[in-house]
PDB file of C-alpha atoms and ligand atoms in Angstrom:
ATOM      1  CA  UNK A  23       0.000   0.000   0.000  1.00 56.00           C
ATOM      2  CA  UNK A  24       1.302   3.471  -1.175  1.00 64.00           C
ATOM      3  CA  UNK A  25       2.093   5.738   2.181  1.00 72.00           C
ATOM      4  CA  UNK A  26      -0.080   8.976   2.147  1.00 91.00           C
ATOM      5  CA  UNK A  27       2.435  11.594   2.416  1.00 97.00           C
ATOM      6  CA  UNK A  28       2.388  15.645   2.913  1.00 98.00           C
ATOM      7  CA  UNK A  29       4.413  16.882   0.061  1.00 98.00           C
ATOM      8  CA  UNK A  30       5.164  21.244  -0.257  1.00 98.00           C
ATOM      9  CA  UNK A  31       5.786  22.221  -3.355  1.00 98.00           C
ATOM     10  CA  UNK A  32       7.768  25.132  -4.049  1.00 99.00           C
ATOM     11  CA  UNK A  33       7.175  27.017  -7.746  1.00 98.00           C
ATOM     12  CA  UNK A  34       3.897  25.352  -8.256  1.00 98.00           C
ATOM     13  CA  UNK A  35       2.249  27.699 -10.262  1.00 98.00           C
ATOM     14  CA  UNK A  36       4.415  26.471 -13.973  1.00 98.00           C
ATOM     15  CA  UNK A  37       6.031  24.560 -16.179  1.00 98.00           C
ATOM     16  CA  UNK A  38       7.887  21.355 -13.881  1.00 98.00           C
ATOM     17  CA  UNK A  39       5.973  22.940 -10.202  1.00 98.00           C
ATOM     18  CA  UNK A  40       2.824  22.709 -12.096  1.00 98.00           C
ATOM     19  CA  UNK A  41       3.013  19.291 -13.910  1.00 98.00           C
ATOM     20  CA  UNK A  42       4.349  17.822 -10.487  1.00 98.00           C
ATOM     21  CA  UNK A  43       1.005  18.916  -8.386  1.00 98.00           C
ATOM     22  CA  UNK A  44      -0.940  17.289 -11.452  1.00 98.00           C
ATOM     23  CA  UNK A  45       0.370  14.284 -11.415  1.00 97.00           C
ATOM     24  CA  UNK A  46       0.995  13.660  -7.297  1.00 97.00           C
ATOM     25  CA  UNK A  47      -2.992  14.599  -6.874  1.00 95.00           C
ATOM     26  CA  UNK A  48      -3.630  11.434  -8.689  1.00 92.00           C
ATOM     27  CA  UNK A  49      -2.040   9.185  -5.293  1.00 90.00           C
ATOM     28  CA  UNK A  50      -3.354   9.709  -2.003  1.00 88.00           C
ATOM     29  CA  UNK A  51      -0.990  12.141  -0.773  1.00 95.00           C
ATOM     30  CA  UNK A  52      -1.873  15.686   0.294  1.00 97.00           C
ATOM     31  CA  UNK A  53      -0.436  18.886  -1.186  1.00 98.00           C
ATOM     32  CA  UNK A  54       1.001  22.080  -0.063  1.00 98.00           C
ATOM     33  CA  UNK A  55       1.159  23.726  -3.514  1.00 98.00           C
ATOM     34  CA  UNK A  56       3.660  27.537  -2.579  1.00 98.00           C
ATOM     35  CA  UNK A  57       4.427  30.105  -5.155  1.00 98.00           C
ATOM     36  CA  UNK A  58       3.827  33.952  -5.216  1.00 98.00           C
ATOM     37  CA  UNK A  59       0.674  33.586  -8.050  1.00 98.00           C
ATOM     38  CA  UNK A  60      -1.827  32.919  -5.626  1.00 98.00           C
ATOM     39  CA  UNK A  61      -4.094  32.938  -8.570  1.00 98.00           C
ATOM     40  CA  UNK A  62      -2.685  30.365 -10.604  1.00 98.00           C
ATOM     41  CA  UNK A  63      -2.150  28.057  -7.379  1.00 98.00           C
ATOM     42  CA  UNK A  64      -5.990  28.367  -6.677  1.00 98.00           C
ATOM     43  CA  UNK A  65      -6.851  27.709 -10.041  1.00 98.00           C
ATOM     44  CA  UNK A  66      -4.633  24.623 -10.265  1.00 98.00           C
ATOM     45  CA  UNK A  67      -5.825  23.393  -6.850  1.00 98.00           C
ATOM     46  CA  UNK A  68      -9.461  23.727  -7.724  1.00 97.00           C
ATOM     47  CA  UNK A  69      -8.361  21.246 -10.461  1.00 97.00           C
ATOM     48  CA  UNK A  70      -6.452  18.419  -8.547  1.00 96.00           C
ATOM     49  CA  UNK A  71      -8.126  15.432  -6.817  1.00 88.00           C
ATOM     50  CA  UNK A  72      -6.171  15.419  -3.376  1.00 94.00           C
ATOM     51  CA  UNK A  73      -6.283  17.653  -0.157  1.00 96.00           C
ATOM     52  CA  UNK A  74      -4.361  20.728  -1.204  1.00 97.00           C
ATOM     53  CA  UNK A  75      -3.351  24.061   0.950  1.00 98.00           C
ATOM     54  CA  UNK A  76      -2.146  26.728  -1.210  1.00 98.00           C
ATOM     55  CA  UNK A  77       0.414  28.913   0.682  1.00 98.00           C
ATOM     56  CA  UNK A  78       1.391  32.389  -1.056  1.00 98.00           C
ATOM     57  CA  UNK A  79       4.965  32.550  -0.559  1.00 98.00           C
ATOM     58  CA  UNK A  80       7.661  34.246  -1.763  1.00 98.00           C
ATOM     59  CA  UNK A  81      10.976  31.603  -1.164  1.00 98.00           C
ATOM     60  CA  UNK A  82      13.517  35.061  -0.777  1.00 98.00           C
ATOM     61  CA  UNK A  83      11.103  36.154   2.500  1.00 98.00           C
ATOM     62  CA  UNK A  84      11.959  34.341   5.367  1.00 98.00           C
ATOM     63  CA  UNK A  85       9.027  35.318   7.445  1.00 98.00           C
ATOM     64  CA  UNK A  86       6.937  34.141   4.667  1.00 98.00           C
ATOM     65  CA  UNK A  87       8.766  30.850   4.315  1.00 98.00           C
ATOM     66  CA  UNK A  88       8.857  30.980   7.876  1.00 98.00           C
ATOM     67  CA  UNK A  89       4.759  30.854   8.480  1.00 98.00           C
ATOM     68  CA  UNK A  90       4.060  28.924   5.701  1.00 98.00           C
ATOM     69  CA  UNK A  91       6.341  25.808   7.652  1.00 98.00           C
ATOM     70  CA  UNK A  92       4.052  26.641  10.792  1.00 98.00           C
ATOM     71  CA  UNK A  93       0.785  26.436   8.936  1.00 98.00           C
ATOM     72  CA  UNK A  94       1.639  23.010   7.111  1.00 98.00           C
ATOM     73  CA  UNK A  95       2.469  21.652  10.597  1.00 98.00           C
ATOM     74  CA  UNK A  96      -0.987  23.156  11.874  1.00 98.00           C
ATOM     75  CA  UNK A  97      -2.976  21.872   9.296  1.00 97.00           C
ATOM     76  CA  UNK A  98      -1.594  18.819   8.447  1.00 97.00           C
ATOM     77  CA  UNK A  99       0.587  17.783  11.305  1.00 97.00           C
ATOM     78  CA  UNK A 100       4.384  17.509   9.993  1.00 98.00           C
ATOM     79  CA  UNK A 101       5.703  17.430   6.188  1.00 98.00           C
ATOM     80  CA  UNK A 102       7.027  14.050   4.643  1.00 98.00           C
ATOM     81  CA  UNK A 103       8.379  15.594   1.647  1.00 98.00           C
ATOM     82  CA  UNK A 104      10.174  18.875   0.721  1.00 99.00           C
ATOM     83  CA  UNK A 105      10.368  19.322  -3.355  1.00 99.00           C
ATOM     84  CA  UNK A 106      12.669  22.955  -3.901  1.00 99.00           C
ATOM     85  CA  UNK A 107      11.583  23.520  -7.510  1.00 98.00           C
ATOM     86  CA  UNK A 108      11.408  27.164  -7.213  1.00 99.00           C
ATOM     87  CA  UNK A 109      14.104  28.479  -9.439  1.00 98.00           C
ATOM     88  CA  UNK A 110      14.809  31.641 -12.178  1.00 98.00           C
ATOM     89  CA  UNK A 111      17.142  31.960 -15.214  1.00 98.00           C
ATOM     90  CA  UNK A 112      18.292  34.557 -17.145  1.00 97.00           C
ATOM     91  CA  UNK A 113      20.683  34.192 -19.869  1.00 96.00           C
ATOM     92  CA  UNK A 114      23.123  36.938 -20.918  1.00 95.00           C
ATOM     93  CA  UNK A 115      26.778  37.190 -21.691  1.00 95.00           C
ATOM     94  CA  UNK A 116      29.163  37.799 -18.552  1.00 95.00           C
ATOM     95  CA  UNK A 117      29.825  40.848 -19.817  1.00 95.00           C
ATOM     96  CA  UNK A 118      26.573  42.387 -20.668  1.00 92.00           C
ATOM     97  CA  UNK A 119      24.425  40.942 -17.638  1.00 95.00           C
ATOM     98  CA  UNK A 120      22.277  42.912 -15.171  1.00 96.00           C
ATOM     99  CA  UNK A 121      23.619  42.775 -11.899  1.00 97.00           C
ATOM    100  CA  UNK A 122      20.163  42.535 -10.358  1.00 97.00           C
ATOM    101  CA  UNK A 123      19.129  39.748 -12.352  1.00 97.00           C
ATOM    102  CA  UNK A 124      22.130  37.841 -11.338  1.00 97.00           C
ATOM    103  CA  UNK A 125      21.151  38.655  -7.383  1.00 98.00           C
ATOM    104  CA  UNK A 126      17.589  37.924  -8.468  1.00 98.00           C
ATOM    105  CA  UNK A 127      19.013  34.312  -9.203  1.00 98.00           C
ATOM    106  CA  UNK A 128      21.140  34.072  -5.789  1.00 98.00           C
ATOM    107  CA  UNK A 129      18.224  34.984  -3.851  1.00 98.00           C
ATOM    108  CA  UNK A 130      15.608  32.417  -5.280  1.00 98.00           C
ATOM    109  CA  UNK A 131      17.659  29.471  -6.520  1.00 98.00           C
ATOM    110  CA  UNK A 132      19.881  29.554  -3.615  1.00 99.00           C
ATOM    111  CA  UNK A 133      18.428  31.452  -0.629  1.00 98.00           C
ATOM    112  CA  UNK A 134      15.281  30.433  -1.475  1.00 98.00           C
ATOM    113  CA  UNK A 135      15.980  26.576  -1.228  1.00 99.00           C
ATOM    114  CA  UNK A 136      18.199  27.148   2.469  1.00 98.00           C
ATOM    115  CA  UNK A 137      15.049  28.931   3.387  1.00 98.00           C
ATOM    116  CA  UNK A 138      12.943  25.942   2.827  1.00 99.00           C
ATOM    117  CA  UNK A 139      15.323  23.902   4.509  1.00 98.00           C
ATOM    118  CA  UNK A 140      16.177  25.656   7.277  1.00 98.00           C
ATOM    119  CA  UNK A 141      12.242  25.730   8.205  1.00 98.00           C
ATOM    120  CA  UNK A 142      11.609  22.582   6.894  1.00 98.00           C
ATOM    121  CA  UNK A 143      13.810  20.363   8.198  1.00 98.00           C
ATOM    122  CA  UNK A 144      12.665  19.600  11.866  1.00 98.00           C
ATOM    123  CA  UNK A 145       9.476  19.068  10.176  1.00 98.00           C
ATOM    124  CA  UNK A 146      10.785  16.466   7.651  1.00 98.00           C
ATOM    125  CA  UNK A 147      13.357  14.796  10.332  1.00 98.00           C
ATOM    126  CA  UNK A 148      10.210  14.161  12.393  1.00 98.00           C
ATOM    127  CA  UNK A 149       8.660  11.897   8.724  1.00 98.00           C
ATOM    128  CA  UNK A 150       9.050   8.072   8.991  1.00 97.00           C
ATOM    129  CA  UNK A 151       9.625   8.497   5.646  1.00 97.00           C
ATOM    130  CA  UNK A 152      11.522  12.380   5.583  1.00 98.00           C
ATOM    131  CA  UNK A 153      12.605  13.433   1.521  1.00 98.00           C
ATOM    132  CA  UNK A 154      13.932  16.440   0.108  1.00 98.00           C
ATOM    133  CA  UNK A 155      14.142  16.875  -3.752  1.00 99.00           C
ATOM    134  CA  UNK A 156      16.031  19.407  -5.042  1.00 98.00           C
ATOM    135  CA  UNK A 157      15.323  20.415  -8.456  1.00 98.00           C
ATOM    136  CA  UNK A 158      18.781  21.969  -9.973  1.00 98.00           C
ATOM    137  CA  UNK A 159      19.454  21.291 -13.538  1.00 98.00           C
ATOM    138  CA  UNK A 160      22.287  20.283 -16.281  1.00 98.00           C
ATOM    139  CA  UNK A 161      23.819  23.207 -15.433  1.00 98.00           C
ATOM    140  CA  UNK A 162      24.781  21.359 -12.299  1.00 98.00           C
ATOM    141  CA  UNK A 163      27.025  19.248 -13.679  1.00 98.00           C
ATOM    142  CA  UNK A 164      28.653  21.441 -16.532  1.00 97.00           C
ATOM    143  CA  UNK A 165      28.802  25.131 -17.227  1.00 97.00           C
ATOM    144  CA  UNK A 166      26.782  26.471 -20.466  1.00 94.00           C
ATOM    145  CA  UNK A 167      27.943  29.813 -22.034  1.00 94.00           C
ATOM    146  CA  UNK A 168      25.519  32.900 -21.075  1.00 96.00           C
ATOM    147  CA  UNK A 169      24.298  31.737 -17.898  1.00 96.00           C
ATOM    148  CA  UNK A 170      27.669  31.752 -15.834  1.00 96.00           C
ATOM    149  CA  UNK A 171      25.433  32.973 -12.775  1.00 97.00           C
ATOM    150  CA  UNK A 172      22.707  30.405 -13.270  1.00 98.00           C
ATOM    151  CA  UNK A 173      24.857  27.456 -13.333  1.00 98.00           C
ATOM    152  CA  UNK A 174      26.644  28.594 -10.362  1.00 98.00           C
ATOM    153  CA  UNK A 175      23.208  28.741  -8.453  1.00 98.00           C
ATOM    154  CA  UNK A 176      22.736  25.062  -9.751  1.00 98.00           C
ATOM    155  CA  UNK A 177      26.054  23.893  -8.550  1.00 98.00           C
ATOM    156  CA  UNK A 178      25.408  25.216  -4.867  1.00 98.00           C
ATOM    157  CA  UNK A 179      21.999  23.505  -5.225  1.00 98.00           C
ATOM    158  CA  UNK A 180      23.852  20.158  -6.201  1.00 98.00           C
ATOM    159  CA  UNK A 181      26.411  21.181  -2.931  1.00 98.00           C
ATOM    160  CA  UNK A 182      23.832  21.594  -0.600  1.00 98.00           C
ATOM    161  CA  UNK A 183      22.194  18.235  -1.924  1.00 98.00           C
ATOM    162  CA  UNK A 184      25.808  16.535  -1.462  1.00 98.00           C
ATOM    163  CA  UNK A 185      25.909  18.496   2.344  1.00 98.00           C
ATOM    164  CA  UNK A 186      22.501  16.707   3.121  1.00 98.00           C
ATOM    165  CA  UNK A 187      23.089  13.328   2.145  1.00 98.00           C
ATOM    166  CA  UNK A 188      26.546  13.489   3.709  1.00 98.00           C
ATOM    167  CA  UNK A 189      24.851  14.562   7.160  1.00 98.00           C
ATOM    168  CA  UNK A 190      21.227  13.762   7.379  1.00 98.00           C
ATOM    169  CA  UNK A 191      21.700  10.664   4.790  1.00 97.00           C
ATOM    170  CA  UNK A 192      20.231   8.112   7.536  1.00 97.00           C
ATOM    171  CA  UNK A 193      17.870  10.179   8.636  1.00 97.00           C
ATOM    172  CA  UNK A 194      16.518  11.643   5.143  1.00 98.00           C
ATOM    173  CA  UNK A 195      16.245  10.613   1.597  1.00 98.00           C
ATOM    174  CA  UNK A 196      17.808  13.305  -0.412  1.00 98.00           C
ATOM    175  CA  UNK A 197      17.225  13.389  -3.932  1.00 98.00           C
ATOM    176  CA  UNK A 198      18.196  15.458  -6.547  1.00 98.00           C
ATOM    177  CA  UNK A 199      16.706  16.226 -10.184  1.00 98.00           C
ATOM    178  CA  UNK A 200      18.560  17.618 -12.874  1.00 98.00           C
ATOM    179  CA  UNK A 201      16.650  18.432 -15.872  1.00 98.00           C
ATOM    180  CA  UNK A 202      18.374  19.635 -19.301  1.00 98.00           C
ATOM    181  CA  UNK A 203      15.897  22.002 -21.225  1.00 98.00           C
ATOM    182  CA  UNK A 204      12.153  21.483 -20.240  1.00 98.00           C
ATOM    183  CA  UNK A 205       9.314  23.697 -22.348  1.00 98.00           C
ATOM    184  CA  UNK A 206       7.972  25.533 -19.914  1.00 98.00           C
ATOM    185  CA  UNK A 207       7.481  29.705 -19.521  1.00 97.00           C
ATOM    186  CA  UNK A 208      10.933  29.534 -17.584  1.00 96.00           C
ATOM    187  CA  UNK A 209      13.344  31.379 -20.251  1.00 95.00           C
ATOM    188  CA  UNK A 210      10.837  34.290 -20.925  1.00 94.00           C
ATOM    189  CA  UNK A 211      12.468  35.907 -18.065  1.00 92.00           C
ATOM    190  CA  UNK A 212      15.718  36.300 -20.032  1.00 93.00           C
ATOM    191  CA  UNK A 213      15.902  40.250 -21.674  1.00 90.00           C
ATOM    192  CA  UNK A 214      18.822  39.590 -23.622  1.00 90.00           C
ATOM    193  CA  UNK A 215      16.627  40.759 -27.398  1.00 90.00           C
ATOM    194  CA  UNK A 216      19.789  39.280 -29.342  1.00 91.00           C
ATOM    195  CA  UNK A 217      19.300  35.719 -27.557  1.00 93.00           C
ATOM    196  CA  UNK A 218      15.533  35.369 -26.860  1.00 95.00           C
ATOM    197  CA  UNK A 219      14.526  34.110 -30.287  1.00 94.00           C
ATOM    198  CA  UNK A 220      17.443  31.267 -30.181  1.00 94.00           C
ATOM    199  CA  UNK A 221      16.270  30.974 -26.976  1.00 95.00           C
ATOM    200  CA  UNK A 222      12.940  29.919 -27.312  1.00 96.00           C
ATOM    201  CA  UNK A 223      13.227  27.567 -30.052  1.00 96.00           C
ATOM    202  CA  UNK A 224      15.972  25.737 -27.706  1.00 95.00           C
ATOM    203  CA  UNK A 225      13.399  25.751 -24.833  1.00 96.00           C
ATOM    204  CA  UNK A 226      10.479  24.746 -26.936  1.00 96.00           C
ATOM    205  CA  UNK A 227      12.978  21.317 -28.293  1.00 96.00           C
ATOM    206  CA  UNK A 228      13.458  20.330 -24.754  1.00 97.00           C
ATOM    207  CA  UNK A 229      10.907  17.696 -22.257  1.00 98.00           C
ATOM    208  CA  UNK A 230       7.820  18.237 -21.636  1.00 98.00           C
ATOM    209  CA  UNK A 231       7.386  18.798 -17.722  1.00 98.00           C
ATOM    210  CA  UNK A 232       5.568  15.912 -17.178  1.00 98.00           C
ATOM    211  CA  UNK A 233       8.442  14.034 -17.980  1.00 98.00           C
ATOM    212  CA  UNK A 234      10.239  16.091 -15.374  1.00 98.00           C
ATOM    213  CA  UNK A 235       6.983  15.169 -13.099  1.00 98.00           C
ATOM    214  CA  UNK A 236       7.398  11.435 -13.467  1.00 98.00           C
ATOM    215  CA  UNK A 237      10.908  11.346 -12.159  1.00 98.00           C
ATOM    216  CA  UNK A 238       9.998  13.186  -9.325  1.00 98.00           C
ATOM    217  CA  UNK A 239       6.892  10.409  -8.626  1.00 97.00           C
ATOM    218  CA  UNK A 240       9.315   7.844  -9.164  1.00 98.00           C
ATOM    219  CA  UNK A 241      11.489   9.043  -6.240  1.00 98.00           C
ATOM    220  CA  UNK A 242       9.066   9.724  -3.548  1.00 97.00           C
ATOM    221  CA  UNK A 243       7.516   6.571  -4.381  1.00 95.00           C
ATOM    222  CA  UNK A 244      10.056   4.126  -3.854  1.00 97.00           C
ATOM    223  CA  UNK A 245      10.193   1.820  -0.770  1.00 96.00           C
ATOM    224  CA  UNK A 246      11.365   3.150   2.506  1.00 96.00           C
ATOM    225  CA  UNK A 247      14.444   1.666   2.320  1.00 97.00           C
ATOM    226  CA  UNK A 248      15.098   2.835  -1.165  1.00 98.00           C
ATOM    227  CA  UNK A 249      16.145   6.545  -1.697  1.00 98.00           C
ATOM    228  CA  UNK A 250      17.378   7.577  -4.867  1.00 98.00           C
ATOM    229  CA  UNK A 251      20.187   9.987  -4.832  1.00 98.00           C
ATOM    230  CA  UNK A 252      20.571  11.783  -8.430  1.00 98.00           C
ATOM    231  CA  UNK A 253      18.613  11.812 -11.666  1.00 98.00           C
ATOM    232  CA  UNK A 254      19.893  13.426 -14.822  1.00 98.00           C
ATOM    233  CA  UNK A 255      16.833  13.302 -17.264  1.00 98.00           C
ATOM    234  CA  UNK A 256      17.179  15.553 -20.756  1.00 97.00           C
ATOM    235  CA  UNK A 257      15.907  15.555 -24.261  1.00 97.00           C
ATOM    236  CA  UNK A 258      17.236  13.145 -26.630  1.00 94.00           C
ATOM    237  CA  UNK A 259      18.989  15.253 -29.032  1.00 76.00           C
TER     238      UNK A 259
HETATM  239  N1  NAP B  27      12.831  24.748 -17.944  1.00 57.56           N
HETATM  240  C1  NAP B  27      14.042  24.214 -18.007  1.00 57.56           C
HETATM  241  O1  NAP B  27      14.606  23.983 -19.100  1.00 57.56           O
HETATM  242  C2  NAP B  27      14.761  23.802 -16.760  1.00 57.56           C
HETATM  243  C3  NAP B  27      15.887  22.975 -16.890  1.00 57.56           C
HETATM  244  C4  NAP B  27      16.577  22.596 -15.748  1.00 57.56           C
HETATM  245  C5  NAP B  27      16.152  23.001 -14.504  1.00 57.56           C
HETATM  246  N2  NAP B  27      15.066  23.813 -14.398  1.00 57.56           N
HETATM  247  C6  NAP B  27      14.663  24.226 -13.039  1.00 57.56           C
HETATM  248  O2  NAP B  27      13.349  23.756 -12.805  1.00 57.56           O
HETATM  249  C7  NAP B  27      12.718  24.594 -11.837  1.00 57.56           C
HETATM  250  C8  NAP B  27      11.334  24.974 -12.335  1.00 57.56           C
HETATM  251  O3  NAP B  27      11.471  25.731 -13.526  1.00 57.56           O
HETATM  252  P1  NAP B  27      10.377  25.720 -14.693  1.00 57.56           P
HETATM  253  O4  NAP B  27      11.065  25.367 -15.925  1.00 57.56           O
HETATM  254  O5  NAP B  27       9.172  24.988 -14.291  1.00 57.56           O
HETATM  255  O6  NAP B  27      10.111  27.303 -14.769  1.00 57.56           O
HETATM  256  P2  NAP B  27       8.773  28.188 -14.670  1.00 57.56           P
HETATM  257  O7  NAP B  27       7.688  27.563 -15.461  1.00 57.56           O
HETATM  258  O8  NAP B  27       9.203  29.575 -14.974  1.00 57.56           O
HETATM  259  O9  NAP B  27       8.400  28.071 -13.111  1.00 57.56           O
HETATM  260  C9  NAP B  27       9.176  28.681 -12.130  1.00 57.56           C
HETATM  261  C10 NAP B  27       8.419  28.598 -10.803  1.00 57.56           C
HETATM  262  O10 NAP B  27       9.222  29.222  -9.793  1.00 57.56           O
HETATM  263  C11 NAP B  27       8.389  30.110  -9.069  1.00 57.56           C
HETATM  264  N3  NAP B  27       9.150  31.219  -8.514  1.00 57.56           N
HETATM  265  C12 NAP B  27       9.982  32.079  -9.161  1.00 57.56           C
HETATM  266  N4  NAP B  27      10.441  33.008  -8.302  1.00 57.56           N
HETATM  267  C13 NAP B  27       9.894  32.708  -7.078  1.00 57.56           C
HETATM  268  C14 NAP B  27       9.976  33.292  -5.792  1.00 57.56           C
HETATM  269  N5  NAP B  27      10.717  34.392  -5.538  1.00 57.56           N
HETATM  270  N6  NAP B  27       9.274  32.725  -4.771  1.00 57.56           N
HETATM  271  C15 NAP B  27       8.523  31.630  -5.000  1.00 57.56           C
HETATM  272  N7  NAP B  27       8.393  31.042  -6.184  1.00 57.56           N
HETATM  273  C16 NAP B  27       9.080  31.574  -7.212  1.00 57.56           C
HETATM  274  C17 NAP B  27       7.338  30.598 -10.064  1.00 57.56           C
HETATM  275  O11 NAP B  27       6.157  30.974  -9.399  1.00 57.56           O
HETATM  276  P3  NAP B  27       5.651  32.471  -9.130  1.00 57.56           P
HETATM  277  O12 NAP B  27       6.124  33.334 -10.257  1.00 57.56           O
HETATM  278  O13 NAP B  27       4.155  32.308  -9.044  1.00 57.56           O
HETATM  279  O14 NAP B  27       6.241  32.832  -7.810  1.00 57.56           O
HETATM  280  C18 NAP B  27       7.080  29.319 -10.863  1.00 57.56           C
HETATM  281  O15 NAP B  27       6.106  28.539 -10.216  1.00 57.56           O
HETATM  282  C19 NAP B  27      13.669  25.787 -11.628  1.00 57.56           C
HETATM  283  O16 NAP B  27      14.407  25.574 -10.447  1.00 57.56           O
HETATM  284  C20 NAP B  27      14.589  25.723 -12.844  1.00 57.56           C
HETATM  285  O17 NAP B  27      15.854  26.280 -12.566  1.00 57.56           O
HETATM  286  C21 NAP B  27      14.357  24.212 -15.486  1.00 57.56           C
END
């Protein structure tokens, strides 16, 4: 029998966040669905077959991030699983970036997931069956040109993975999900005019995020003596 688990989701209102709540509603687990479009999160929830609390939360505000950790434990009693998909990118040259789009991706692909953790953790440590997911990327692994800043963010996600298993590894599954390019809205952030078209073609080639979604099943569902540690999943070019 599948275990009924609490899983928060973090950028559930697109692209890989979105196809994820989709596809977990279908099993009898209950879903904390957090991004900052409480709109979209309403309308996806009003659409999904499980319990779901939609939190409002901004993953750079502490006090939000903060609250939001307090309210899943008051509504639902502890947390099982912890999926950081929240994430940015902006592509530019090192040369010709904007230096607040470059803190923009510090403070939500980095800060943002220690947030989670830091307020997360004593809820997940108290799970029979505790798992963080960490959704970092390609970039993870290997450095692209024009988004220097991006892959670094990705790297420190894959560190803080490797810092998790290392220390909380008996305690904790700790999994981590690195996609190569996925269609979703996530490179219409990028400015860059010269790149964008290039851009989008690239993006619009890559998985479609319920492939992304899948994996991410696959792992929480696995026995509870199973955890698995690192998937790389990208388009076959
Ligand atoms: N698409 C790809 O090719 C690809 C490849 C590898 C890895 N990834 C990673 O996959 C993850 C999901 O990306 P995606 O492709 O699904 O992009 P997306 O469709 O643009 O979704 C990004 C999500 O992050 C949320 N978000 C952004 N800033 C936030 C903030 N300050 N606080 C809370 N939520 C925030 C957005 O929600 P709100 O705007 O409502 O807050 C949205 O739900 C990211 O970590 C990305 O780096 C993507």
């Amino acid at each position: 029998m599948k275990l009924k688990k609490v899983i928060a989701l973090t950028g559930a209102s697109s692209g890989i966040g979105e196809a994820s709540a989709r596809a977990l509603s279908h099993s009898p687990h209950m879903l904390v669905l957090m991004a900052r479009n409480a709109g979209k999160l309403n309308a996806i929830a009003k659409e999904l077959e499980c319990p779901v609390l939609v939190l409002e939360t901004d993953v750079t505000d502490t006090n939000q991030i903060e609250s939001a950790f307090k309210t899943i434990q008051e509504k639902f009693g502890g947390l099982d699983v912890l999926i950081n998909n929240a994430g940015v990118g902006y592509f530019d040259p090192i040369d010709d970036a904007k230096l607040n789009e470059w803190h923009t991706m510090i403070d939500v692909n980095i800060k943002g997931v220690v947030n989670c953790l830091h307020y997360g953790l004593p809820l997940l440590k108290n799970s029979v069956d505790g798992q963080i997911i960490n959704v970092a990327s390609v970039a993870a692994h290997q450095v692209f040109q024009n988004s220097g800043v991006y892959s670094a963010t990705k790297h420190a996600v894959g560190a803080i993975s490797k810092s998790l298993h290392l220390e909380l590894g008996k305690q904790l599954k700790i999994t981590t999900i690195s996609p190569g390019a996925v269609d979703t809205p996530f490179v219409d952030n990028t400015s860059n005019e010269e790149m964008i078209d290039d851009l989008k073609k690239y993006f619009a080639g890559g998985l479609d995020p319920t492939v992304v979604a899948e994996q991410i099943i696959h792992c929480i569902e696995q026995p509870l003596n199973v955890a698995i540690s690192e998937i790389i999943v990208r388009p076959k070019r």
